[in-house]
Structures are given as C-alpha cells and as structure tokens.
Short mmCIF file of C-alpha atoms and ligand atoms in Angstrom, two decimals:
data_model
loop_
_atom_site.label_atom_id
_atom_site.label_comp_id
_atom_site.label_asym_id
_atom_site.label_seq_id
_atom_site.Cartn_x
_atom_site.Cartn_y
_atom_site.Cartn_z
CA UNK Z 23 12.74 3.18 -2.03
CA UNK Z 24 11.37 6.66 -1.40
CA UNK Z 25 10.78 8.08 2.07
CA UNK Z 26 7.19 6.85 2.22
CA UNK Z 27 8.18 3.25 1.63
CA UNK Z 28 11.08 3.39 4.05
CA UNK Z 29 8.72 4.74 6.67
CA UNK Z 30 6.19 2.02 5.90
CA UNK Z 31 8.85 -0.67 6.17
CA UNK Z 32 10.37 0.91 9.30
CA UNK Z 33 6.98 1.33 10.93
CA UNK Z 34 5.92 -2.27 10.34
CA UNK Z 35 9.30 -3.73 11.33
CA UNK Z 36 9.48 -1.48 14.42
CA UNK Z 37 6.02 -2.67 15.49
CA UNK Z 38 6.86 -6.32 14.82
CA UNK Z 39 10.17 -5.97 16.71
CA UNK Z 40 8.30 -4.41 19.64
CA UNK Z 41 5.96 -7.41 19.75
CA UNK Z 42 8.87 -9.84 19.38
CA UNK Z 43 10.57 -8.27 22.43
CA UNK Z 44 7.36 -8.09 24.46
CA UNK Z 45 6.45 -11.71 23.74
CA UNK Z 46 10.02 -13.00 24.23
CA UNK Z 47 10.13 -14.58 20.77
CA UNK Z 48 13.32 -16.43 19.79
CA UNK Z 49 15.61 -15.11 17.02
CA UNK Z 50 14.97 -18.06 14.72
CA UNK Z 51 11.20 -17.54 14.98
CA UNK Z 52 11.66 -13.81 14.36
CA UNK Z 53 13.58 -14.54 11.17
CA UNK Z 54 10.85 -16.93 10.00
CA UNK Z 55 8.05 -14.38 10.46
CA UNK Z 56 9.95 -11.39 9.05
CA UNK Z 57 11.49 -12.83 5.86
CA UNK Z 58 9.26 -13.02 2.77
CA UNK Z 59 8.67 -16.60 1.71
CA UNK Z 60 8.89 -16.10 -2.02
CA UNK Z 61 9.34 -13.26 -4.48
CA UNK Z 62 9.08 -13.10 -8.21
CA UNK Z 63 10.21 -10.26 -10.47
CA UNK Z 64 9.55 -10.25 -14.18
CA UNK Z 65 10.40 -8.15 -17.21
CA UNK Z 66 7.14 -7.27 -18.99
CA UNK Z 67 7.51 -6.30 -22.65
CA UNK Z 68 4.52 -4.46 -24.09
CA UNK Z 69 3.90 -3.27 -27.67
CA UNK Z 70 2.98 0.40 -27.22
CA UNK Z 71 0.48 2.27 -29.39
CA UNK Z 72 3.32 4.03 -31.26
CA UNK Z 73 4.69 0.66 -32.41
CA UNK Z 74 7.70 0.52 -30.07
CA UNK Z 75 8.20 -2.17 -27.43
CA UNK Z 76 8.66 -1.00 -23.85
CA UNK Z 77 9.85 -3.30 -21.07
CA UNK Z 78 8.19 -2.74 -17.67
CA UNK Z 79 9.11 -4.40 -14.37
CA UNK Z 80 6.62 -6.25 -12.22
CA UNK Z 81 6.91 -7.96 -8.83
CA UNK Z 82 4.96 -10.16 -6.44
CA UNK Z 83 6.24 -10.49 -2.90
CA UNK Z 84 4.61 -13.34 -1.00
CA UNK Z 85 5.42 -12.53 2.58
CA UNK Z 86 3.82 -15.30 4.60
CA UNK Z 87 1.12 -17.94 4.11
CA UNK Z 88 1.25 -19.74 7.44
CA UNK Z 89 -2.36 -18.92 8.37
CA UNK Z 90 -3.88 -19.10 4.88
CA UNK Z 91 -3.17 -18.24 1.25
CA UNK Z 92 -1.13 -15.13 0.43
CA UNK Z 93 -3.41 -12.09 0.09
CA UNK Z 94 -2.70 -8.53 -0.96
CA UNK Z 95 -3.18 -5.85 -3.56
CA UNK Z 96 -1.41 -5.05 -6.80
CA UNK Z 97 -0.10 -1.50 -7.15
CA UNK Z 98 0.64 0.24 -10.45
CA UNK Z 99 3.00 3.06 -9.47
CA UNK Z 100 6.43 4.27 -10.64
CA UNK Z 101 7.86 3.60 -7.13
CA UNK Z 102 6.44 0.06 -6.87
CA UNK Z 103 9.81 -1.69 -6.93
CA UNK Z 104 10.52 -4.96 -5.13
CA UNK Z 105 11.50 -3.37 -1.78
CA UNK Z 106 8.36 -1.20 -1.78
CA UNK Z 107 6.21 -4.22 -2.65
CA UNK Z 108 7.86 -6.30 0.07
CA UNK Z 109 7.16 -3.68 2.78
CA UNK Z 110 3.48 -3.59 1.86
CA UNK Z 111 3.25 -7.39 1.74
CA UNK Z 112 4.58 -7.69 5.28
CA UNK Z 113 1.93 -5.30 6.61
CA UNK Z 114 -0.77 -7.50 5.04
CA UNK Z 115 0.38 -10.61 6.95
CA UNK Z 116 -0.14 -8.89 10.30
CA UNK Z 117 -3.40 -7.21 9.24
CA UNK Z 118 -4.94 -10.57 8.29
CA UNK Z 119 -3.66 -12.16 11.51
CA UNK Z 120 -5.04 -9.36 13.69
CA UNK Z 121 -8.57 -9.56 12.29
CA UNK Z 122 -8.19 -13.33 12.40
CA UNK Z 123 -9.14 -14.18 8.83
CA UNK Z 124 -7.55 -17.20 7.14
CA UNK Z 125 -5.07 -15.33 4.95
CA UNK Z 126 -1.39 -14.55 4.88
CA UNK Z 127 0.15 -11.46 3.33
CA UNK Z 128 1.49 -10.48 -0.09
CA UNK Z 129 1.72 -7.50 -2.40
CA UNK Z 130 2.28 -6.98 -6.11
CA UNK Z 131 3.56 -4.06 -8.09
CA UNK Z 132 4.35 -2.86 -11.58
CA UNK Z 133 6.66 0.14 -11.91
CA UNK Z 134 4.46 2.25 -14.16
CA UNK Z 135 2.34 5.37 -14.10
CA UNK Z 136 -0.97 3.93 -15.34
CA UNK Z 137 -2.23 7.38 -16.34
CA UNK Z 138 0.47 7.53 -19.04
CA UNK Z 139 -0.79 4.35 -20.77
CA UNK Z 140 -3.74 3.92 -23.12
CA UNK Z 141 -6.38 1.36 -22.16
CA UNK Z 142 -5.02 -1.09 -24.77
CA UNK Z 143 -1.49 -0.74 -23.37
CA UNK Z 144 -2.76 -1.20 -19.80
CA UNK Z 145 -4.67 -4.36 -20.77
CA UNK Z 146 -1.56 -5.75 -22.52
CA UNK Z 147 0.62 -4.94 -19.48
CA UNK Z 148 -1.87 -6.47 -17.02
CA UNK Z 149 -2.19 -9.64 -19.12
CA UNK Z 150 1.60 -9.98 -19.48
CA UNK Z 151 2.04 -9.53 -15.72
CA UNK Z 152 -0.64 -12.14 -15.02
CA UNK Z 153 1.02 -14.62 -17.42
CA UNK Z 154 4.35 -14.00 -15.68
CA UNK Z 155 3.09 -14.68 -12.16
CA UNK Z 156 0.17 -17.09 -12.75
CA UNK Z 157 2.16 -20.09 -11.54
CA UNK Z 158 2.50 -18.67 -8.04
CA UNK Z 159 -1.13 -17.48 -7.87
CA UNK Z 160 -4.13 -19.67 -7.05
CA UNK Z 161 -7.42 -19.60 -5.16
CA UNK Z 162 -5.73 -21.55 -2.34
CA UNK Z 163 -2.29 -20.06 -2.99
CA UNK Z 164 -2.29 -16.29 -3.58
CA UNK Z 165 -5.25 -13.99 -4.26
CA UNK Z 166 -4.51 -10.41 -5.48
CA UNK Z 167 -6.76 -7.35 -5.06
CA UNK Z 168 -6.70 -3.71 -6.20
CA UNK Z 169 -4.36 -1.14 -4.69
CA UNK Z 170 -3.06 2.28 -5.79
CA UNK Z 171 -3.35 2.64 -9.57
CA UNK Z 172 -5.48 -0.48 -10.03
CA UNK Z 173 -9.21 -1.00 -9.65
CA UNK Z 174 -12.08 -3.43 -10.25
CA UNK Z 175 -11.46 -3.28 -14.02
CA UNK Z 176 -7.82 -4.33 -13.55
CA UNK Z 177 -9.01 -7.28 -11.45
CA UNK Z 178 -11.43 -8.28 -14.24
CA UNK Z 179 -8.53 -8.39 -16.74
CA UNK Z 180 -6.40 -10.47 -14.35
CA UNK Z 181 -9.30 -12.86 -13.77
CA UNK Z 182 -9.87 -13.16 -17.51
CA UNK Z 183 -6.22 -13.91 -18.28
CA UNK Z 184 -5.88 -16.36 -15.39
CA UNK Z 185 -9.13 -18.09 -16.41
CA UNK Z 186 -7.88 -18.42 -20.01
CA UNK Z 187 -5.02 -20.55 -18.66
CA UNK Z 188 -6.69 -22.36 -15.74
CA UNK Z 189 -10.43 -22.34 -16.54
CA UNK Z 190 -13.07 -20.03 -15.07
CA UNK Z 191 -11.68 -18.83 -11.72
CA UNK Z 192 -13.48 -15.81 -10.24
CA UNK Z 193 -11.91 -16.46 -6.80
CA UNK Z 194 -8.42 -15.70 -8.12
CA UNK Z 195 -8.86 -11.98 -7.32
CA UNK Z 196 -11.02 -9.90 -5.00
CA UNK Z 197 -12.26 -6.38 -5.55
CA UNK Z 198 -13.77 -7.46 -8.90
CA UNK Z 199 -16.79 -5.81 -10.51
CA UNK Z 200 -19.97 -7.12 -8.87
CA UNK Z 201 -21.14 -8.45 -12.28
CA UNK Z 202 -18.11 -10.79 -12.33
CA UNK Z 203 -18.46 -12.11 -8.79
CA UNK Z 204 -17.34 -9.10 -6.76
CA UNK Z 205 -18.92 -8.64 -3.34
CA UNK Z 206 -21.53 -6.13 -2.34
CA UNK Z 207 -20.03 -3.66 0.10
CA UNK Z 208 -16.39 -4.24 -0.86
CA UNK Z 209 -15.56 -0.67 -1.89
CA UNK Z 210 -17.08 0.86 1.27
CA UNK Z 211 -15.53 -1.72 3.59
CA UNK Z 212 -12.21 -0.13 4.70
CA UNK Z 213 -13.99 3.12 5.60
CA UNK Z 214 -16.93 1.39 7.29
CA UNK Z 215 -14.51 -0.72 9.30
CA UNK Z 216 -12.62 2.40 10.41
CA UNK Z 217 -15.87 4.03 11.55
CA UNK Z 218 -16.96 0.87 13.40
CA UNK Z 219 -13.76 0.68 15.46
CA UNK Z 220 -13.66 4.47 15.83
CA UNK Z 221 -17.15 4.54 17.32
CA UNK Z 222 -16.34 1.70 19.72
CA UNK Z 223 -13.16 3.45 20.85
CA UNK Z 224 -15.03 6.75 21.39
CA UNK Z 225 -17.60 4.93 23.52
CA UNK Z 226 -14.93 3.18 25.60
CA UNK Z 227 -13.04 6.43 26.13
CA UNK Z 228 -16.31 8.25 26.84
CA UNK Z 229 -15.50 10.87 24.24
CA UNK Z 230 -18.25 12.95 22.65
CA UNK Z 231 -21.29 11.22 24.16
CA UNK Z 232 -23.96 10.07 21.68
CA UNK Z 233 -22.77 12.37 18.95
CA UNK Z 234 -18.96 12.66 18.87
CA UNK Z 235 -17.43 15.25 16.56
CA UNK Z 236 -15.39 13.67 13.76
CA UNK Z 237 -12.86 15.26 11.39
CA UNK Z 238 -11.89 13.31 8.25
CA UNK Z 239 -8.77 14.21 6.31
CA UNK Z 240 -8.97 12.81 2.74
CA UNK Z 241 -12.53 12.43 1.50
CA UNK Z 242 -11.71 9.59 -0.92
CA UNK Z 243 -12.80 5.97 -0.94
CA UNK Z 244 -11.81 5.30 2.67
CA UNK Z 245 -12.57 8.76 4.12
CA UNK Z 246 -16.00 9.21 2.54
CA UNK Z 247 -17.21 5.71 3.50
CA UNK Z 248 -15.95 6.26 7.04
CA UNK Z 249 -17.75 9.62 7.22
CA UNK Z 250 -21.04 8.09 5.99
CA UNK Z 251 -20.85 5.25 8.55
CA UNK Z 252 -19.99 7.65 11.38
CA UNK Z 253 -23.06 9.74 10.48
CA UNK Z 254 -25.22 6.58 10.16
CA UNK Z 255 -24.19 5.74 13.75
CA UNK Z 256 -25.06 9.20 15.10
CA UNK Z 257 -21.74 11.05 14.99
CA UNK Z 258 -21.31 14.60 13.65
CA UNK Z 259 -18.76 14.94 10.86
CA UNK Z 260 -17.58 18.51 11.38
CA UNK Z 261 -14.81 18.69 8.76
CA UNK Z 262 -13.65 16.88 5.63
CA UNK Z 263 -10.94 17.61 3.06
CA UNK Z 264 -9.32 16.54 -0.15
CA UNK Z 265 -5.90 17.44 -1.48
CA UNK Z 266 -7.06 20.97 -2.35
CA UNK Z 267 -8.42 21.85 1.11
CA UNK Z 268 -11.25 21.33 3.55
CA UNK Z 269 -14.70 22.36 4.73
CA UNK Z 270 -15.63 22.94 8.39
CA UNK Z 271 -18.89 23.39 10.28
CA UNK Z 272 -18.82 22.98 14.04
CA UNK Z 273 -22.49 21.86 14.01
CA UNK Z 274 -21.79 19.05 11.55
CA UNK Z 275 -21.67 18.94 7.74
CA UNK Z 276 -24.51 17.57 5.60
CA UNK Z 277 -22.46 14.67 4.20
CA UNK Z 278 -25.24 13.41 1.92
CA UNK Z 279 -25.73 16.84 0.31
CA UNK Z 280 -21.96 17.09 -0.20
CA UNK Z 281 -21.90 13.61 -1.77
CA UNK Z 282 -24.62 14.63 -4.24
CA UNK Z 283 -22.69 17.81 -5.06
CA UNK Z 284 -19.44 15.82 -5.62
CA UNK Z 285 -21.29 13.29 -7.80
CA UNK Z 286 -22.43 16.15 -10.03
CA UNK Z 287 -18.79 17.14 -10.53
CA UNK Z 288 -18.42 19.68 -7.71
CA UNK Z 289 -15.41 19.85 -5.42
CA UNK Z 290 -15.05 20.11 -1.66
CA UNK Z 291 -13.60 23.59 -2.13
CA UNK Z 292 -16.86 24.71 -3.81
CA UNK Z 293 -19.17 22.85 -1.41
CA UNK Z 294 -21.61 24.82 0.74
CA UNK Z 295 -22.58 24.37 4.36
CA UNK Z 296 -19.26 25.18 6.00
CA UNK Z 297 -16.17 27.38 6.04
CA UNK Z 298 -13.16 26.71 3.85
CA UNK Z 299 -10.06 25.63 5.78
CA UNK Z 300 -6.62 24.29 4.89
CA UNK Z 301 -5.54 20.69 5.53
CA UNK Z 302 -3.06 21.94 8.15
CA UNK Z 303 -5.87 23.77 10.01
CA UNK Z 304 -8.12 20.73 9.74
CA UNK Z 305 -5.61 18.51 11.54
CA UNK Z 306 -5.58 20.87 14.53
CA UNK Z 307 -9.35 21.46 14.86
CA UNK Z 308 -11.12 21.14 18.18
CA UNK Z 309 -12.76 17.74 17.70
CA UNK Z 310 -13.29 14.41 19.47
CA UNK Z 311 -12.08 12.08 16.71
CA UNK Z 312 -9.58 12.68 13.91
CA UNK Z 313 -9.52 10.26 10.97
CA UNK Z 314 -6.47 10.72 8.72
CA UNK Z 315 -7.65 8.88 5.58
CA UNK Z 316 -5.53 10.44 2.83
CA UNK Z 317 -1.85 9.62 2.76
CA UNK Z 318 1.07 8.55 4.94
CA UNK Z 319 3.11 10.81 7.23
CA UNK Z 320 0.56 13.59 7.94
CA UNK Z 321 0.93 13.44 11.73
CA UNK Z 322 4.54 14.30 12.49
CA UNK Z 323 6.60 15.68 15.36
CA UNK Z 324 5.76 19.12 13.89
CA UNK Z 325 2.01 18.94 14.50
CA UNK Z 326 1.51 16.05 16.99
CA UNK Z 327 1.37 18.37 20.00
CA UNK Z 328 -1.14 20.70 18.31
CA UNK Z 329 -3.68 17.97 17.61
CA UNK Z 330 -6.68 18.43 19.90
CA UNK Z 331 -8.53 15.18 19.15
CA UNK Z 332 -8.33 12.65 21.98
CA UNK Z 333 -8.83 9.79 19.53
CA UNK Z 334 -7.12 9.23 16.16
CA UNK Z 335 -8.37 6.52 13.81
CA UNK Z 336 -5.81 5.69 11.11
CA UNK Z 337 -7.91 5.21 7.97
CA UNK Z 338 -4.81 5.64 5.78
CA UNK Z 339 -1.75 3.44 6.01
CA UNK Z 340 1.01 4.91 8.21
CA UNK Z 341 -0.37 8.45 8.62
CA UNK Z 342 1.55 8.81 11.93
CA UNK Z 343 5.34 8.92 12.03
CA UNK Z 344 7.11 6.87 14.69
CA UNK Z 345 8.17 10.05 16.55
CA UNK Z 346 4.65 11.51 16.46
CA UNK Z 347 3.21 8.23 17.70
CA UNK Z 348 5.37 8.48 20.83
CA UNK Z 349 4.39 12.11 21.40
CA UNK Z 350 0.69 11.27 21.15
CA UNK Z 351 1.07 8.32 23.52
CA UNK Z 352 2.85 10.57 26.05
CA UNK Z 353 -0.10 12.97 25.90
CA UNK Z 354 -2.59 10.15 26.41
CA UNK Z 355 -4.11 10.42 22.92
CA UNK Z 356 -5.44 7.05 21.76
CA UNK Z 357 -4.46 5.96 18.25
CA UNK Z 358 -6.43 3.16 16.63
CA UNK Z 359 -3.65 1.87 14.35
CA UNK Z 360 -3.93 1.33 10.58
CA UNK Z 361 -3.38 -2.40 10.94
CA UNK Z 362 -6.76 -2.53 12.72
CA UNK Z 363 -8.57 0.60 11.55
CA UNK Z 364 -8.43 -0.01 7.78
CA UNK Z 365 -8.53 -3.83 7.87
CA UNK Z 366 -12.20 -3.82 6.76
CA UNK Z 367 -11.00 -3.98 3.14
CA UNK Z 368 -9.27 -7.31 3.51
CA UNK Z 369 -12.14 -8.60 5.65
CA UNK Z 370 -14.66 -8.07 2.85
CA UNK Z 371 -12.10 -9.42 0.37
CA UNK Z 372 -12.25 -12.57 2.48
CA UNK Z 373 -16.06 -12.57 2.14
CA UNK Z 374 -15.75 -12.13 -1.63
CA UNK Z 375 -13.33 -15.05 -1.86
CA UNK Z 376 -15.63 -17.22 0.32
CA UNK Z 377 -18.65 -16.31 -1.85
CA UNK Z 378 -16.71 -17.21 -5.02
CA UNK Z 379 -15.64 -20.58 -3.61
CA UNK Z 380 -19.19 -21.37 -2.48
CA UNK Z 381 -20.67 -19.95 -5.70
CA UNK Z 382 -23.18 -18.19 -3.49
CA UNK Z 383 -23.93 -14.48 -3.28
CA UNK Z 384 -24.41 -12.60 -0.03
CA UNK Z 385 -26.74 -9.62 0.33
CA UNK Z 386 -25.27 -6.26 1.38
CA UNK Z 387 -26.81 -6.49 4.86
CA UNK Z 388 -25.07 -9.79 5.50
CA UNK Z 389 -21.71 -8.40 4.32
CA UNK Z 390 -22.07 -5.35 6.57
CA UNK Z 391 -23.23 -7.39 9.57
CA UNK Z 392 -20.35 -9.87 9.28
CA UNK Z 393 -17.90 -6.96 8.79
CA UNK Z 394 -19.20 -5.32 11.94
CA UNK Z 395 -18.86 -8.55 13.89
CA UNK Z 396 -15.24 -9.22 12.78
CA UNK Z 397 -14.12 -5.61 13.30
CA UNK Z 398 -15.80 -5.50 16.71
CA UNK Z 399 -14.12 -8.74 17.81
CA UNK Z 400 -10.70 -7.51 16.63
CA UNK Z 401 -11.20 -4.16 18.34
CA UNK Z 402 -12.34 -5.77 21.61
CA UNK Z 403 -9.39 -8.19 21.68
CA UNK Z 404 -6.96 -5.33 20.97
CA UNK Z 405 -8.47 -3.05 23.59
CA UNK Z 406 -8.45 -5.82 26.20
CA UNK Z 407 -4.78 -6.60 25.49
CA UNK Z 408 -3.94 -2.91 25.59
CA UNK Z 409 -5.48 -2.53 29.03
CA UNK Z 410 -4.19 -5.75 30.53
CA UNK Z 411 -0.61 -5.13 29.31
CA UNK Z 412 -0.51 -1.34 29.70
CA UNK Z 413 0.64 -0.76 26.10
CA UNK Z 414 -0.57 1.40 23.21
CA UNK Z 415 -3.28 0.08 20.91
CA UNK Z 416 -0.70 -0.27 18.12
CA UNK Z 417 1.57 -2.39 20.32
CA UNK Z 418 -1.44 -4.46 21.44
CA UNK Z 419 -2.49 -5.04 17.81
CA UNK Z 420 0.98 -6.25 16.80
CA UNK Z 421 1.32 -8.38 19.94
CA UNK Z 422 -1.90 -10.21 19.03
CA UNK Z 423 -0.99 -10.57 15.35
CA UNK Z 424 2.57 -11.73 16.01
CA UNK Z 425 1.39 -14.21 18.66
CA UNK Z 426 -1.18 -15.70 16.26
CA UNK Z 427 1.41 -16.00 13.53
CA UNK Z 428 4.10 -17.55 15.74
CA UNK Z 429 1.65 -20.08 17.21
CA UNK Z 430 0.56 -21.12 13.73
CA UNK Z 431 4.21 -21.28 12.63
CA UNK Z 432 5.03 -23.53 15.59
CA UNK Z 433 2.05 -25.82 14.85
CA UNK Z 434 3.02 -26.19 11.19
CA UNK Z 435 6.43 -27.43 12.29
CA UNK Z 436 8.61 -24.81 10.61
CA UNK Z 437 11.05 -24.80 13.50
CA UNK Z 438 11.16 -28.55 14.11
P1 NAD L 18 -8.42 7.85 -2.60
O1 NAD L 18 -7.49 8.23 -3.67
O2 NAD L 18 -9.79 7.36 -2.94
O3 NAD L 18 -8.64 9.09 -1.60
C1 NAD L 18 -7.59 9.83 -1.07
C2 NAD L 18 -8.14 11.18 -0.64
O4 NAD L 18 -7.10 11.91 0.02
C3 NAD L 18 -8.60 12.09 -1.80
O5 NAD L 18 -9.72 12.82 -1.39
C4 NAD L 18 -7.39 13.02 -2.00
O6 NAD L 18 -7.76 14.26 -2.59
C5 NAD L 18 -6.95 13.21 -0.58
N1 NAD L 18 -5.54 13.59 -0.46
C6 NAD L 18 -4.47 13.17 -1.18
N2 NAD L 18 -3.36 13.79 -0.77
C7 NAD L 18 -3.74 14.61 0.24
C8 NAD L 18 -3.05 15.50 1.08
N3 NAD L 18 -1.73 15.70 0.93
N4 NAD L 18 -3.75 16.17 2.03
C9 NAD L 18 -5.07 15.97 2.17
N5 NAD L 18 -5.79 15.15 1.40
C10 NAD L 18 -5.12 14.48 0.45
O7 NAD L 18 -7.62 6.79 -1.71
P2 NAD L 18 -8.22 5.69 -0.72
O8 NAD L 18 -8.40 4.41 -1.44
O9 NAD L 18 -9.34 6.28 0.03
O10 NAD L 18 -6.95 5.47 0.25
C11 NAD L 18 -6.62 6.41 1.26
C12 NAD L 18 -5.65 5.77 2.21
O11 NAD L 18 -6.22 4.59 2.78
C13 NAD L 18 -4.31 5.32 1.63
O12 NAD L 18 -3.32 5.45 2.62
C14 NAD L 18 -4.53 3.84 1.36
O13 NAD L 18 -3.31 3.13 1.32
C15 NAD L 18 -5.36 3.46 2.55
N6 NAD L 18 -6.17 2.27 2.37
C16 NAD L 18 -7.02 2.12 1.32
C17 NAD L 18 -7.78 0.97 1.21
C18 NAD L 18 -8.76 0.78 0.08
O14 NAD L 18 -9.26 -0.33 -0.09
N7 NAD L 18 -9.07 1.81 -0.69
C19 NAD L 18 -7.67 -0.06 2.16
C20 NAD L 18 -6.80 0.12 3.23
C21 NAD L 18 -6.05 1.28 3.32
#
C-alpha cells in the first residue's frame, strides 16, 4: 500500500475505533464490523493489441452487507491492490450507514493504468474481470459503480457482460449512461450533497450570513458541482483551482462563465475574472468555507494552523490528516467529514438502483429533492449528536454509523 491508502485505512479504522470506545462496543462485535466478509482476487489474462497475453490482477472486497447489498466503486489504478481495495470498501459501509440507505460497503480494483490500454484492451479486461467476479455480484448481492479510472462507459461494459450471463440486468451497476438506465443527476450528486451540508453547517454556525464566501480546491467532478450548488443557494465562490493552480476574486467568481470557458477547452489558469494564485495560497485564503475536493492529505500539520476558514467541507476522501484534524478541532474549526460530505454519490446510486428495480425513471427535480432530503436528515442527525455528546462532527458521524451497523448486526443474530 502507498501512503495514501495507509492513511485512508488508518483514518477509517481510527474513526471506527473511536466510535467503538465511545459506544462501549464489545470486542467480538468490533471484530464482526471491522473484518471484510468476503474477498475475491483473480488473475485476468488479456490478449493485447501487439499479440502478447498480459495477466492483470483484479479484486473485489465485500466489507459488510448487514444493512443491505454490498455497494461500492471499481477502481482501475496501478495501486489498486487488495489492501487498498479493502480500505476503500470499509469506508463505504460506514458512509451508507450514516446516510441511512439500505446498502453495505464494498470496493473493487484492477491493478492497471487504464490510460496505457487501448479501448479494445480495456473492454477485454473489463469483461474478463466481470466474468471472474460475476458469481459474487447481484442486484440484491453486490452492485458496483465507477471510481478512479472507471466511468459510465466502464459500467455499460460490466452491465453488458453480466447481462450476457444472467439476462438483462441494468440494476447490476450504478453510474451507468442515462441511455442504459443511469439516473439523472448522478454525476453532480457528490458535489451537490457537499454543498447542501456545507450550507446547512454555515447557517448553524452563523458564518457568512446570506452569502458565505466559499473556496473550492479541485474544480473536478465533485468540486465544480459543489461550486454550482453553492452559487445556486446564494453563496459566493471566491476561489477555485485545479492541479495547475487557482483563480481568486474576493467579490466572487462568475462560475457559469468559467464553466463555458472550460467547456471550450480553456483552463483555470487562463480563465478571466480573478487573480492567479497557487494551491497553497488558496488553502490559506480569508474565507468562510473551504471545500477540499481534489485529493487526500492536503490539510496537514504544516498548514492546519494557517487555514482561516471556520468551516471545512471534505468533498474529497481523506483530505485532512489525523494530526491536522486534531489541530483544527483545538482551534474550533468545524470539519464536515468526507463520510458525510461526499455521500451524495452513493445516495443517488441508491436512487438509480431503485429506479432500475422499479423499471421507472425519475425526473431530475425528484432526484435532487430526494438527495436534499437525505443529506439534510443525515446532517441534522450528525449535528445533533455532535452537540449532545460534545464531540467533533467526524466522531459524531462514525458514532451514528457504527451504532446503526451494530444494531443491525445484533438483530440479524451474528453474535448469537
Ligand atoms: P476529478 O478528477 O474529476 O477532479 C479532481 C480535481 O482536482 C481536478 O480539477 C484536478 O485538476 C484537481 N487536482 C488534482 N490534484 C490536485 C492537487 N494536488 N492540488 C489541487 N488540485 C488538484 O475527481 P473527482 O471525481 O471530482 O474526485 C475528487 C475527490 O472526491 C477524490 O478524493 C474522490 O475520491 C472524491 N469523491 C469522488 C466521488 C465521485 O463520485 N466523483 C464521490 C465521492 C468522493
């Protein structure tokens, strides 16, 4: 495992252990909720375009299905080994439990750099992987989704291969193209969810009045959707960035003009309407809300004390190191944790799955309304627990998720 994965695993286990201690959970129950239920690794031979056969390695780690079928993305990445996949699967179990949707947690991975493969090779690899794991998948068993290195097209290939074996089964994956049964609003959902909980937290903390200033690091799928929703709800997005750098305007950026410019092939570095700044400067801007939505480990003990935002909304997974998290808590900075802030993706995956099972299509407004209602309920429950127990929002989120999971585990008789 590389450092990122170790941190991810450490962060999730540290949070679960904190909840286990707080809730006084027995050792046998702890073991049941930590250990993955089932894992499958497979060698995946693929005939490459040059005529040689290359053997790839794929995994599916099914962490827990106590509260519903296993659910989680499939990552195509050179570092996606079994341990990496397992860490991500565990996070999914607690995310689904926190937002109270009827899913467990899982993750899949193939150790490959998808950019090095031709489309034909990628299709062959995806089909081989699907054939290798199809027996442990199922609409009521385990439902994959896209993750790093995979997208709606990958899900279409998985659905096609699975359907060739089992008959037409659109509900076997979520994050599909809309034409094949994907849901309206799915791609915007993690960012929209982050903005929904971010806005509620700003209101509760009385930060920024009607138009809080928001800084978004990482203007990708999550960051750009979050920025658009923040603006829709009256906030001012004062800075955004991508890997090459950022743009800042203390009066607020014209997000829609920037989106049009990016669609035409422009970059944030060339965008008008603000001053160029570095990612390091962006993190330390005078703002009300900071949304790290790029990568893990960007808020560390090095910069935690220089962050001026009073509210941090973790759009990315694990952007805050454990040490930085403590420093922020000591300074009274509120962190809306990843397990809550970016859960909108799995929430709309749940809607997609439900639509597929019902063979009924929802309109975008319905998807967005239901997303708002689930995210609001999860936020309210977390905030209430945080206040009544005097803990951080991250600890509150894990306390709720772990409690839900242990109660369901007890009811299903695992410890009898
Ligand atoms: P993306 O690739 O669409 O966007 C990432 C953005 O971050 C890009 O603008 C990129 O240029 C920028 N970036 C990359 N490295 C950077 C760096 N070092 N400094 C500043 N900016 C940098 O990815 P995404 O799908 O938006 O995912 C972002 C994060 O959100 C990841 O942590 C991901 O795991 C998490 N997440 C994504 C989803 C989803 O459904 N897409 C759901 C939940 C969580």
